[in-house]
Tab-separated table of C-alpha atoms in Angstrom:
chain	number	residue	atom	x	y	z
A	1	MET	CA	-28.106	144.880	-0.842
A	2	ARG	CA	-29.905	147.055	-3.399
A	3	SER	CA	-31.208	145.783	-6.703
A	4	ASN	CA	-33.644	146.725	-9.436
A	5	ALA	CA	-34.302	143.051	-10.110
A	6	THR	CA	-37.853	141.759	-10.126
A	7	VAL	CA	-38.690	139.185	-7.471
A	8	LEU	CA	-42.029	137.411	-7.060
A	9	LEU	CA	-42.979	135.855	-3.709
A	10	LEU	CA	-46.047	133.581	-3.529
A	11	ASP	CA	-47.133	132.147	-0.174
A	12	ASP	CA	-50.050	131.745	2.211
A	13	GLY	CA	-48.794	134.040	4.961
A	14	GLU	CA	-46.156	131.754	6.479
A	15	LEU	CA	-43.235	133.439	4.677
A	16	ASN	CA	-43.789	136.878	6.212
A	17	PRO	CA	-40.342	136.979	7.912
A	18	LEU	CA	-38.646	136.153	4.611
A	19	GLY	CA	-40.689	138.738	2.732
A	20	LEU	CA	-39.737	141.427	5.239
A	21	LEU	CA	-36.086	140.411	4.920
A	22	LEU	CA	-36.284	140.835	1.147
A	23	PHE	CA	-37.960	144.237	1.493
A	24	GLU	CA	-35.261	145.368	3.916
A	25	ALA	CA	-32.629	144.217	1.427
A	26	GLY	CA	-33.932	146.781	-1.054
A	27	LEU	CA	-35.249	144.301	-3.620
A	28	GLU	CA	-37.996	145.175	-6.083
A	29	LEU	CA	-40.446	142.648	-4.655
A	30	THR	CA	-43.944	141.668	-5.768
A	31	TRP	CA	-45.568	139.761	-2.899
A	32	LYS	CA	-48.879	137.929	-3.315
A	33	SER	CA	-50.435	135.815	-0.598
A	34	GLY	CA	-53.550	133.658	-0.251
A	35	ALA	CA	-56.554	135.017	-2.147
A	36	GLU	CA	-54.354	137.579	-3.923
A	37	ILE	CA	-52.863	134.779	-6.034
A	38	VAL	CA	-55.007	134.720	-9.180
A	39	PRO	CA	-53.737	133.405	-12.532
A	40	PRO	CA	-52.256	134.330	-14.866
A	41	ILE	CA	-49.357	135.969	-13.047
A	42	PRO	CA	-46.543	137.636	-15.044
A	43	ARG	CA	-43.282	135.728	-14.786
A	44	PRO	CA	-40.637	137.575	-12.731
A	45	ARG	CA	-37.455	138.549	-14.500
A	46	ASP	CA	-34.964	137.236	-11.952
A	47	LEU	CA	-36.337	135.296	-9.000
A	48	LEU	CA	-39.436	133.328	-7.970
A	49	ILE	CA	-39.931	132.286	-4.333
A	50	THR	CA	-42.797	130.026	-3.275
A	51	ASN	CA	-43.960	127.772	-0.474
A	52	ARG	CA	-44.570	124.084	-1.163
A	53	ARG	CA	-48.281	124.477	-1.846
A	54	ARG	CA	-47.852	127.248	-4.400
A	55	ALA	CA	-44.982	125.357	-6.037
A	56	LEU	CA	-47.455	122.708	-7.162
A	57	GLU	CA	-49.630	125.402	-8.782
A	58	ILE	CA	-46.871	127.213	-10.679
A	59	PRO	CA	-47.550	125.636	-14.113
A	60	HIS	CA	-51.135	126.934	-13.805
A	61	LEU	CA	-50.266	130.282	-12.204
A	62	ILE	CA	-47.318	131.188	-14.487
A	63	PRO	CA	-47.869	129.422	-17.836
A	64	ASP	CA	-44.499	130.444	-19.351
A	65	MET	CA	-42.445	129.620	-16.259
A	66	GLY	CA	-40.728	126.672	-17.962
A	67	ASN	CA	-39.474	128.662	-20.958
A	68	ASP	CA	-35.707	129.226	-20.848
A	69	PRO	CA	-34.032	131.340	-19.821
A	70	GLY	CA	-36.415	131.884	-16.939
A	71	PRO	CA	-36.001	133.169	-13.388
A	72	ALA	CA	-34.321	131.241	-10.604
A	73	TRP	CA	-36.920	129.435	-8.485
A	74	ILE	CA	-36.565	128.923	-4.728
A	75	CYS	CA	-39.080	126.810	-2.816
A	76	VAL	CA	-39.170	127.412	0.950
A	77	HIS	CA	-40.159	124.696	3.411
A	78	PRO	CA	-39.515	124.134	7.149
A	79	LYS	CA	-38.257	120.569	6.584
A	80	ASP	CA	-36.047	118.779	4.097
A	81	PHE	CA	-36.553	115.162	3.035
A	82	SER	CA	-35.728	113.145	-0.071
A	83	SER	CA	-39.281	112.823	-1.417
A	84	LEU	CA	-39.744	116.596	-1.215
A	85	ARG	CA	-36.527	117.120	-3.134
A	86	GLU	CA	-37.637	114.791	-5.898
A	87	PHE	CA	-41.079	116.427	-6.012
A	88	LEU	CA	-39.609	119.907	-6.425
A	89	ARG	CA	-36.932	118.704	-8.831
A	90	GLU	CA	-39.590	117.317	-11.168
A	91	LEU	CA	-41.533	120.581	-10.983
A	92	GLY	CA	-38.427	122.443	-12.157
A	93	ALA	CA	-37.504	124.329	-8.964
A	94	HIS	CA	-33.844	125.267	-8.689
A	95	PHE	CA	-33.406	125.458	-4.900
A	96	LEU	CA	-34.973	124.210	-1.702
A	97	LEU	CA	-34.466	126.667	1.161
A	98	GLN	CA	-35.091	125.267	4.615
A	99	ILE	CA	-36.332	127.854	7.125
A	100	GLY	CA	-37.053	126.653	10.640
A	101	PRO	CA	-39.106	128.152	13.491
A	102	GLY	CA	-36.411	130.760	14.139
A	103	GLY	CA	-37.050	132.402	10.783
A	104	PRO	CA	-34.698	133.059	7.855
A	105	ASP	CA	-30.979	133.415	8.499
A	106	ALA	CA	-29.775	136.540	6.693
A	107	ARG	CA	-26.235	135.101	6.619
A	108	ILE	CA	-27.329	132.459	4.124
A	109	VAL	CA	-30.309	134.162	2.462
A	110	HIS	CA	-28.482	137.344	1.423
A	111	PRO	CA	-25.479	135.565	-0.196
A	112	LEU	CA	-27.784	133.243	-2.110
A	113	ILE	CA	-29.925	136.111	-3.395
A	114	ARG	CA	-26.820	138.088	-4.394
A	115	GLN	CA	-25.630	135.179	-6.518
A	116	LEU	CA	-28.982	134.740	-8.251
A	117	ILE	CA	-29.691	138.402	-8.994
A	118	HIS	CA	-27.599	140.845	-10.990
A	119	GLN	CA	-28.696	144.100	-12.529
A	120	SER	CA	-27.621	142.845	-15.935
A	121	GLY	CA	-29.898	139.812	-15.633
A	122	GLU	CA	-26.990	137.352	-15.545
A	123	ARG	CA	-26.402	134.570	-13.039
A	124	ARG	CA	-23.473	132.399	-12.038
A	125	ALA	CA	-23.483	128.962	-13.597
A	126	ARG	CA	-21.913	127.576	-10.424
A	127	ILE	CA	-23.503	128.496	-7.121
A	128	ARG	CA	-21.456	128.816	-3.959
A	129	LEU	CA	-23.341	127.263	-1.044
A	130	PRO	CA	-23.821	129.817	1.776
A	131	CYS	CA	-23.272	127.984	5.068
A	132	ALA	CA	-22.861	130.160	8.191
A	133	CYS	CA	-21.788	127.263	10.414
A	134	THR	CA	-18.821	126.350	12.605
A	135	VAL	CA	-16.117	124.073	11.203
A	136	GLN	CA	-12.959	122.574	12.640
A	137	CYS	CA	-9.660	123.387	10.950
A	138	SER	CA	-6.064	122.244	11.316
A	139	ALA	CA	-2.964	124.012	10.055
A	140	ASN	CA	0.657	124.208	11.149
A	141	GLY	CA	0.030	121.464	13.719
A	142	GLU	CA	-2.741	123.447	15.424
A	143	ARG	CA	-6.474	122.755	15.624
A	144	PHE	CA	-8.942	125.659	15.727
A	145	GLU	CA	-12.535	126.656	14.954
A	146	ALA	CA	-13.703	128.906	12.136
A	147	GLU	CA	-16.959	130.079	10.618
A	148	LEU	CA	-17.634	128.572	7.199
A	149	CYS	CA	-19.101	131.347	5.054
A	150	ASP	CA	-19.537	129.514	1.762
A	151	LEU	CA	-18.493	126.350	-0.035
A	152	SER	CA	-18.010	125.240	-3.630
A	153	HIS	CA	-16.586	122.070	-5.153
A	154	ASP	CA	-13.053	123.494	-5.363
A	155	SER	CA	-12.858	126.234	-2.731
A	156	CYS	CA	-14.407	127.673	0.405
A	157	ARG	CA	-14.249	130.827	2.479
A	158	ILE	CA	-13.906	130.900	6.246
A	159	GLN	CA	-13.695	133.629	8.893
A	160	VAL	CA	-11.116	133.084	11.604
A	161	SER	CA	-9.183	135.047	14.220
A	162	LYS	CA	-5.854	134.095	12.640
A	163	ASP	CA	-3.797	135.722	9.922
A	164	ILE	CA	-2.965	132.564	7.984
A	165	ARG	CA	-0.192	132.892	5.421
A	166	VAL	CA	-0.990	132.285	1.757
A	167	THR	CA	0.142	128.787	0.551
A	168	THR	CA	-0.323	127.309	4.059
A	169	ALA	CA	-1.609	123.715	3.962
A	170	ILE	CA	-4.905	123.492	5.839
A	171	SER	CA	-7.572	120.852	6.428
A	172	ILE	CA	-11.278	121.540	6.908
A	173	TYR	CA	-13.648	119.269	8.871
A	174	LEU	CA	-17.276	119.935	7.930
A	175	PRO	CA	-20.085	119.412	10.467
A	176	SER	CA	-22.263	116.304	10.259
A	177	GLU	CA	-25.373	118.261	9.236
A	178	ILE	CA	-23.605	119.170	5.981
A	179	ASP	CA	-21.271	116.213	5.457
A	180	PRO	CA	-22.668	112.674	5.922
A	181	ALA	CA	-19.061	111.414	6.136
A	182	ALA	CA	-18.090	113.725	9.026
A	183	PRO	CA	-15.621	113.944	10.573
A	184	THR	CA	-13.581	113.849	7.379
A	185	ALA	CA	-10.547	116.015	6.687
A	186	TYR	CA	-10.571	117.884	3.371
A	187	PRO	CA	-7.020	119.063	2.630
A	188	GLY	CA	-6.532	122.359	0.845
A	189	VAL	CA	-4.248	125.349	0.559
A	190	VAL	CA	-4.756	128.965	1.650
A	191	LEU	CA	-5.259	131.071	-1.465
A	192	ARG	CA	-6.000	134.456	0.060
A	193	THR	CA	-6.142	136.089	3.490
A	194	SER	CA	-7.616	139.537	4.057
A	195	LEU	CA	-8.445	141.528	7.189
A	196	ARG	CA	-12.205	141.731	7.656
A	197	ASP	CA	-12.607	143.324	11.104
A	198	ARG	CA	-9.615	145.032	12.676
A	199	ASP	CA	-11.288	145.539	16.071
A	200	ARG	CA	-12.257	141.870	16.401
A	201	HIS	CA	-9.092	140.663	14.661
A	202	ARG	CA	-11.116	138.646	12.167
A	203	PHE	CA	-9.816	137.515	8.781
A	204	ASP	CA	-11.442	136.241	5.617
A	205	VAL	CA	-9.522	133.211	4.359
A	206	ALA	CA	-10.072	131.632	0.938
A	207	ILE	CA	-9.092	127.971	0.651
A	208	GLY	CA	-8.668	125.966	-2.545
A	209	PHE	CA	-9.075	122.202	-2.924
A	210	GLU	CA	-6.905	120.730	-5.678
A	211	ASP	CA	-7.443	116.993	-5.133
A	212	ALA	CA	-9.912	115.541	-7.666
A	213	GLY	CA	-11.387	113.139	-5.098
A	214	VAL	CA	-11.994	115.975	-2.645
A	215	GLN	CA	-13.605	118.068	-5.375
A	216	SER	CA	-15.925	115.212	-6.309
A	217	THR	CA	-17.031	114.758	-2.692
A	218	LEU	CA	-17.534	118.480	-2.125
A	219	ALA	CA	-19.563	118.736	-5.326
A	220	GLN	CA	-22.055	116.300	-3.815
A	221	ILE	CA	-22.152	118.237	-0.562
A	222	VAL	CA	-22.731	121.536	-2.363
A	223	VAL	CA	-25.839	120.203	-4.097
A	224	GLY	CA	-27.261	119.153	-0.747
A	225	GLN	CA	-26.220	115.591	0.017
A	226	GLY	CA	-26.335	116.284	3.756
A	227	GLU	CA	-29.787	116.171	5.329
A	228	GLY	CA	-29.097	119.267	7.406
A	229	THR	CA	-28.094	121.456	4.476
A	230	ARG	CA	-30.339	124.507	4.587
A	231	ILE	CA	-29.934	125.257	0.868
A	232	VAL	CA	-30.275	122.417	-1.633
A	233	GLN	CA	-29.676	122.960	-5.341
A	234	LEU	CA	-32.226	120.853	-7.217
A	235	ASN	CA	-31.688	121.861	-10.839
A	236	SER	CA	-29.038	123.837	-12.685
A	237	LEU	CA	-29.731	127.396	-13.793
A	238	ALA	CA	-29.960	128.420	-17.424
A	239	ALA	CA	-27.584	131.211	-18.389
A	240	LYS	CA	-29.104	134.567	-19.330
A	241	PRO	CA	-26.635	136.393	-21.595
A	242	LYS	CA	-27.517	139.650	-23.274
A	243	PRO	CA	-28.261	139.505	-27.009
A	244	GLY	CA	-25.010	139.107	-28.916
A	245	GLU	CA	-22.953	138.346	-25.801
A	246	GLN	CA	-21.036	135.165	-25.194
A	247	LEU	CA	-21.457	133.011	-22.126
A	248	GLU	CA	-19.141	133.201	-19.152
A	249	ILE	CA	-15.470	132.293	-19.296
A	250	GLU	CA	-13.271	130.885	-16.582
A	251	ILE	CA	-9.963	132.468	-15.652
A	252	ASP	CA	-7.030	130.097	-15.632
A	253	ARG	CA	-5.478	130.001	-12.148
A	254	ARG	CA	-2.060	130.615	-13.690
A	255	GLU	CA	-3.326	133.984	-14.917
A	256	VAL	CA	-3.992	135.579	-11.519
A	257	ARG	CA	-0.374	136.556	-10.820
A	258	ARG	CA	0.014	140.198	-9.867
A	259	HIS	CA	1.889	142.715	-12.026
A	260	ARG	CA	3.336	146.123	-11.214
A	261	TYR	CA	0.824	148.771	-12.183
A	262	ARG	CA	1.626	152.248	-10.898
A	263	GLN	CA	-0.976	154.306	-12.670
A	264	ARG	CA	-3.942	156.448	-11.771
A	265	VAL	CA	-7.308	154.783	-12.337
A	266	ALA	CA	-10.883	155.927	-11.844
A	267	CYS	CA	-13.242	154.079	-9.491
A	268	LEU	CA	-16.933	154.670	-10.196
A	269	MET	CA	-19.616	153.772	-7.678
A	270	SER	CA	-22.124	153.321	-10.528
A	271	LEU	CA	-22.320	153.828	-14.277
A	272	ASP	CA	-23.962	157.203	-13.588
A	273	ASP	CA	-21.236	158.379	-11.208
A	274	GLU	CA	-20.248	161.873	-12.337
A	275	ARG	CA	-17.489	162.274	-9.719
A	276	PRO	CA	-15.423	159.078	-9.785
A	277	LEU	CA	-12.634	158.505	-7.320
A	278	VAL	CA	-9.279	158.924	-9.093
A	279	ILE	CA	-6.660	156.966	-7.211
A	280	MET	CA	-3.199	155.453	-7.657
A	281	ALA	CA	-3.084	151.730	-8.441
A	282	LYS	CA	-0.397	149.421	-7.030
A	283	ASP	CA	-0.753	146.113	-8.875
A	284	LEU	CA	-3.028	144.419	-11.385
A	285	SER	CA	-3.981	140.852	-12.279
A	286	MET	CA	-6.703	138.987	-14.160
A	287	SER	CA	-8.559	138.632	-10.871
A	288	GLY	CA	-8.352	142.137	-9.451
A	289	ILE	CA	-6.485	145.315	-8.703
A	290	ARG	CA	-4.924	146.852	-5.589
A	291	VAL	CA	-5.176	150.625	-5.142
A	292	ASP	CA	-4.295	153.134	-2.438
A	293	ALA	CA	-6.563	153.025	0.610
A	294	HIS	CA	-9.455	155.505	0.657
A	295	GLU	CA	-12.473	156.040	2.917
A	296	ARG	CA	-14.869	155.517	0.007
A	297	LEU	CA	-13.459	152.039	-0.622
A	298	SER	CA	-14.974	150.142	2.305
A	299	SER	CA	-15.349	146.359	2.548
A	300	GLY	CA	-18.064	144.965	0.293
A	301	CYS	CA	-18.398	148.184	-1.703
A	302	PRO	CA	-19.228	147.568	-5.405
A	303	VAL	CA	-16.896	149.461	-7.732
A	304	ILE	CA	-16.471	149.904	-11.469
A	305	VAL	CA	-12.769	150.269	-12.249
A	306	ALA	CA	-11.826	152.275	-15.340
A	307	LEU	CA	-8.400	151.221	-16.637
A	308	PRO	CA	-6.894	153.736	-19.102
A	309	LEU	CA	-5.984	152.286	-22.498
A	310	GLY	CA	-4.248	155.277	-23.986
A	311	LYS	CA	-4.877	158.694	-25.435
A	312	GLY	CA	-8.092	158.902	-27.420
A	313	LEU	CA	-9.278	155.438	-26.330
A	314	SER	CA	-12.185	154.659	-24.022
A	315	PRO	CA	-11.086	153.083	-20.725
A	316	LEU	CA	-11.597	149.406	-19.975
A	317	LEU	CA	-14.502	149.169	-17.508
A	318	ILE	CA	-14.489	146.211	-15.114
A	319	GLU	CA	-16.936	145.681	-12.266
A	320	GLY	CA	-15.574	144.537	-8.912
A	321	THR	CA	-16.031	144.467	-5.152
A	322	VAL	CA	-13.763	145.784	-2.405
A	323	GLN	CA	-12.492	142.855	-0.344
A	324	GLY	CA	-11.838	143.456	3.360
A	325	GLN	CA	-11.015	146.764	4.973
A	326	PRO	CA	-8.207	148.760	3.330
A	327	ASP	CA	-4.899	148.482	5.188
A	328	LEU	CA	-1.279	149.578	4.756
A	329	GLU	CA	-1.095	147.632	1.499
A	330	GLY	CA	-4.101	149.499	0.120
A	331	ALA	CA	-7.562	148.380	-0.952
A	332	ARG	CA	-8.036	145.126	-2.831
A	333	ILE	CA	-10.764	145.112	-5.518
A	334	GLU	CA	-11.763	141.717	-6.892
A	335	PHE	CA	-13.153	141.685	-10.414
A	336	ASP	CA	-16.631	140.156	-10.455
A	337	ARG	CA	-17.030	139.086	-14.066
A	338	LEU	CA	-15.272	139.520	-17.385
A	339	GLY	CA	-16.543	138.908	-20.891
A	340	ARG	CA	-14.251	137.355	-23.454
A	341	ASP	CA	-13.509	140.688	-25.118
A	342	ARG	CA	-12.626	142.464	-21.867
A	343	ALA	CA	-10.591	139.503	-20.667
A	344	GLU	CA	-8.528	139.567	-23.866
A	345	VAL	CA	-7.878	143.311	-23.523
A	346	LEU	CA	-6.789	142.817	-19.913
A	347	ARG	CA	-4.470	139.947	-20.891
A	348	ARG	CA	-2.782	142.182	-23.464
A	349	MET	CA	-2.310	144.877	-20.831
A	350	LEU	CA	-0.742	142.416	-18.382
A	351	SER	CA	1.601	141.024	-21.041
A	352	LYS	CA	3.297	144.441	-21.154
A	353	LEU	CA	3.735	144.685	-17.361
A	354	SER	CA	6.416	143.237	-15.082
A	355	PRO	CA	5.516	140.587	-12.487
A	356	LEU	CA	5.224	142.074	-9.007
A	357	GLU	CA	7.932	139.769	-7.673
A	358	ALA	CA	10.829	138.190	-9.530
A	359	HIS	CA	10.156	134.719	-8.082
A	360	VAL	CA	6.525	134.577	-9.191
A	361	ASP	CA	7.393	132.305	-12.126
A	362	GLU	CA	8.805	129.753	-9.691
A	363	LEU	CA	5.556	129.367	-7.758
A	364	ALA	CA	3.537	126.221	-8.121
A	365	GLU	CA	0.026	126.499	-9.485
A	366	SER	CA	-1.385	125.773	-6.040
A	367	ASP	CA	0.423	128.833	-4.691
A	368	ILE	CA	-1.415	131.287	-6.878
A	369	THR	CA	-4.167	133.348	-5.277
A	370	LEU	CA	-7.530	132.320	-6.723
A	371	VAL	CA	-10.356	134.804	-6.707
A	372	GLY	CA	-13.769	133.545	-7.814
A	373	GLU	CA	-14.588	130.703	-10.167
A	374	ASP	CA	-16.730	132.035	-13.007
A	375	VAL	CA	-16.542	135.548	-14.481
A	376	LYS	CA	-19.066	137.022	-16.844
A	377	THR	CA	-19.716	140.401	-18.476
A	378	ARG	CA	-21.939	142.603	-16.320
A	379	LEU	CA	-21.482	146.118	-17.649
A	380	ARG	CA	-23.594	147.676	-20.304
């Protein structure tokens, strides 16, 4: 996980394992500990991480910390209790991260950091709660275990050794450390299934929750209602758009239907990529694109897709991430964020294309594959 974002870590030596984890992740980290912490300290651009003691000193150490839009602020503590939450909430911290004697869990730390830091300085308005815990599931009359990767108020992602068909009805039972009402069944529908590890026969499965009551309950869980939740969101994050840019837009679920798109597109690994991968596309939607499989398109790989708009016109650049390992159907690239202008251009392109399958118009809204929840402009 590489980034040119600025991160400031303030502690008294007890966060050494977390600091090393951040260094190994390739972050641009400024780390001050103990006597090295002398005010005034420049405010970091993207992320501030402190222990409880230094959290109390932040108004004195970083005088402009409270000016919006400021960095995301994570306070780390080995225990979680209600009075601590209220204390940090009043200080203005955004997250409480609980790290026990075993040290930080990269499975929850890395996803959280990825959501809070982007090279463009933008952040998601809605945070998906990284979980890394075992949950019980039931589908097609069968009960089985899965690993819960992340959770939001209207969807979640699990890893399981089953290839579960899209549109399958499924119920999730969260563990008691996350859900005070456990065991409670949360009914949803499978929105996407992709192969994650062919050797281990592991699949990533995205599940959507349509019921308003379920969404309300999950919203409380996501912000840390359970006492065992290792990440608690204390305050909402202020958006950080570029000058002249509009805030994020949400894609309507009815707009993620796939369309036939047999055309060569360029895949850049960065904006400075002088030798982009030119590859044949298979289908296109508001949420992503499927292209022919290629060794450079491995799972988790960030990609900038250049969609041709016609002779003499600059291509439409959209940032995305390769989802799962490419298979016989090709490589699936999910679009990360769209600005309003790019989204409108993409909608016009799709309006001229044929739906991938003739029966798509007959699908219910709950049958449509949902990818992501908020999309924002990220490219220069």
